[in-house]
């Protein structure tokens, strides 16, 4: 059972570079989301999607783009990396909204210098 | 608006003693409540969930939590701590309906277990 797979596990970028964090799930979940985790801040929602072709902003969307062309994949794009985007990023999915628990990937640790 | 407060940022217990991690929430609706555990350099793993069935919820690894509506609490307990329980724990609220289905995370409680 692969579950939610995130790549890469680690990444170092220079300020101004762009990159895409990959997220794939094999559970046919409709809902997918991206969070960032920073010390003392808990997890904060960046973007989410309730199905293929539908995306929306979360709490901290600035500097990030997403798309959802298939049910399985939900990539997160950093357009022009900034040191403030140094964080651990988690992708998560669930069957739907409401009472469904989220299933998390193992995270991508990003450092922007 | 929903919110979650984890009352302790750090809890330290001795191996074999009880664990209590406190969580209070506010919600306009009947929420779903979750506890997740995160071991170092790992993703979050679901420990247990409450979705308006039994108020005492049993989870994995001997953990349980009790939903108390009158106190708006959902505290996590375990009778006897094990060294492998050392991790960070997150209390999470999710309100039903709406297009967002967002979860609100508490800021986490780091549990240390002393031998």
XYZ file of C-alpha atoms in Angstrom:
228
model
C 0.000 0.000 0.000
C 1.710 3.154 -1.198
C -0.832 5.590 0.256
C 0.371 9.185 -0.195
C 3.782 9.557 -1.825
C 5.754 12.788 -1.766
C 8.911 13.561 -3.687
C 11.566 14.743 -3.140
C 12.228 14.129 0.567
C 14.774 16.932 0.782
C 15.458 19.970 -1.396
C 17.723 23.001 -1.186
C 16.925 26.001 -3.375
C 18.453 29.393 -3.901
C 16.282 32.468 -3.556
C 14.354 33.070 -6.767
C 14.488 29.517 -8.057
C 11.309 27.631 -8.835
C 10.438 24.016 -8.227
C 7.568 21.567 -7.991
C 6.844 19.307 -5.038
C 5.149 16.150 -6.181
C 2.281 14.389 -4.416
C 0.490 11.252 -5.552
C -2.094 9.047 -3.856
C -3.403 5.669 -4.909
C -6.517 5.513 -2.736
C -8.882 7.273 -5.169
C -9.380 10.095 -2.673
C -11.273 13.131 -3.864
C -9.843 15.575 -1.344
C -6.156 16.518 -1.407
C -4.320 19.272 0.357
C -0.919 20.801 1.045
C 0.264 21.956 4.453
C 3.410 23.558 5.704
C 4.752 22.847 9.158
C 6.882 25.359 11.010
C 8.139 25.149 14.610
C 5.513 26.332 17.098
C 2.975 27.009 14.320
C 1.373 23.614 13.862
C 0.253 22.811 10.324
C -1.111 25.523 8.065
C -3.145 24.870 4.937
C -1.651 26.191 1.700
C -4.021 24.934 -1.017
C -6.582 22.193 -1.303
C -8.663 20.392 -3.909
C -12.017 18.651 -3.614
C -11.675 16.870 -6.953
C -9.949 16.870 -10.320
C -10.079 20.305 -11.918
C -11.005 22.075 -8.659
C -8.530 23.880 -6.434
C -8.818 26.593 -3.820
C -6.657 28.612 -1.468
C -6.070 27.825 2.150
C -4.655 29.937 4.940
C -1.195 30.698 3.449
C -1.386 30.464 -0.374
C 0.938 33.316 -1.386
C 3.944 32.189 -3.395
C 2.460 28.788 -4.248
C 0.446 27.390 -7.140
C -1.358 24.093 -7.509
C -3.240 22.180 -10.170
C -5.303 18.991 -10.111
C -5.514 17.456 -13.569
C -6.052 13.916 -12.250
C -7.538 12.422 -9.091
C -4.172 10.910 -8.168
C -1.780 13.867 -8.441
C -1.631 17.240 -6.723
C 1.685 19.037 -7.352
C 2.677 22.174 -5.459
C 4.709 24.787 -7.340
C 6.944 27.379 -5.778
C 7.134 30.173 -8.315
C 10.094 32.150 -6.939
C 11.468 30.649 -3.750
C 12.037 32.872 -0.729
C 13.773 32.088 2.596
C 10.367 32.420 4.292
C 9.326 29.291 2.424
C 11.876 27.190 4.265
C 9.642 24.618 5.913
C 8.472 21.017 5.918
C 5.680 20.427 3.436
C 3.058 17.723 3.819
C 0.578 16.479 1.284
C -2.572 14.826 2.611
C -5.668 13.227 1.151
C -9.040 11.950 2.322
C -12.106 10.237 0.934
C -14.099 13.442 1.217
C -14.756 16.313 3.554
C -16.554 16.078 6.876
C -15.584 13.226 9.149
C -12.961 11.611 6.964
C -9.466 11.485 8.441
C -6.520 12.736 6.414
C -3.786 10.417 5.205
C -0.390 12.119 5.145
C 2.740 11.699 3.107
C 6.131 11.642 4.814
C 6.911 15.231 3.950
C 9.393 17.268 1.941
C 11.967 19.278 3.862
C 12.727 22.431 1.879
C 15.519 24.890 2.600
C 15.755 28.163 0.693
C 19.077 29.995 0.997
C -15.448 29.747 13.796
C -13.643 26.613 14.811
C -10.428 26.584 16.797
C -8.276 24.126 18.700
C -6.150 24.737 21.790
C -3.637 22.226 23.034
C -3.044 23.316 26.582
C 0.529 22.054 26.955
C 3.301 22.508 24.438
C 5.457 19.920 26.209
C 4.607 17.030 28.545
C 7.184 14.828 30.223
C 6.329 11.507 31.893
C 8.217 8.496 33.171
C 7.907 5.167 31.431
C 5.002 3.165 32.896
C 3.103 6.223 34.196
C -0.133 7.616 32.737
C -0.205 10.084 29.860
C -2.661 12.997 29.596
C -2.529 15.375 26.635
C -5.160 18.101 26.804
C -7.180 19.562 23.954
C -10.021 22.076 23.951
C -11.953 23.081 20.868
C -14.584 25.511 19.745
C -16.952 24.798 16.887
C -20.260 26.112 15.629
C -21.344 22.652 14.546
C -20.965 19.070 15.689
C -17.345 18.608 14.757
C -15.253 15.593 13.966
C -12.208 15.411 16.210
C -8.947 13.621 15.630
C -5.653 12.953 17.318
C -2.560 12.486 15.172
C 0.935 11.463 16.190
C 4.138 12.546 14.465
C 7.409 10.782 15.126
C 10.626 12.630 14.210
C 11.094 13.135 10.476
C 7.850 11.335 9.721
C 4.400 12.268 8.487
C 1.346 12.413 10.705
C -0.374 9.165 11.607
C -3.992 8.941 12.742
C -4.301 7.762 16.346
C -8.068 7.965 16.732
C -11.143 9.885 15.631
C -14.477 10.982 17.068
C -17.400 11.398 14.680
C -20.480 11.616 16.961
C -20.761 7.951 17.863
C -19.416 6.761 21.253
C -17.932 9.553 23.338
C -15.022 7.348 24.493
C -12.886 6.556 21.510
C -10.179 3.914 21.464
C -7.230 4.282 19.148
C -4.038 2.535 18.242
C -1.165 1.766 20.624
C -3.389 1.856 23.746
C -4.435 5.488 23.422
C -7.982 6.677 23.983
C -9.805 9.989 24.123
C -13.073 11.146 25.606
C -15.319 13.690 23.917
C -16.932 15.967 26.514
C -19.310 18.380 24.840
C -20.094 20.298 28.041
C -16.392 21.015 28.528
C -15.575 21.262 24.783
C -12.656 18.953 25.444
C -11.119 15.941 23.739
C -8.210 14.896 25.954
C -5.914 12.045 24.949
C -4.900 9.465 27.546
C -2.893 6.303 27.894
C -2.638 4.275 31.126
C 1.050 3.448 30.849
C 3.608 5.316 28.758
C 6.162 3.487 26.649
C 9.447 4.871 25.367
C 8.131 4.529 21.805
C 5.317 6.996 22.637
C 7.795 9.881 22.593
C 6.570 12.020 19.699
C 4.534 15.108 18.917
C 0.751 14.877 19.138
C -1.768 17.026 17.317
C -5.426 17.554 18.132
C -7.485 18.369 15.033
C -11.035 19.647 14.442
C -12.969 19.219 11.237
C -16.381 20.728 10.664
C -18.855 18.941 8.409
C -20.156 20.252 5.134
C -18.952 23.135 3.012
C -16.636 22.943 0.069
C -13.487 23.350 2.064
C -13.695 20.618 4.658
C -10.729 22.195 6.289
C -9.063 20.790 9.328
C -7.835 23.063 12.078
C -4.702 21.783 13.806
C -3.641 22.501 17.327
C -0.053 23.665 17.696
C 1.032 20.293 19.012
C 2.192 18.761 22.297
C 5.613 17.204 22.437
C 5.620 14.129 24.674
C 8.876 13.056 26.297
C 9.142 9.699 28.057
C 11.885 9.203 30.622
C 13.256 5.743 31.396
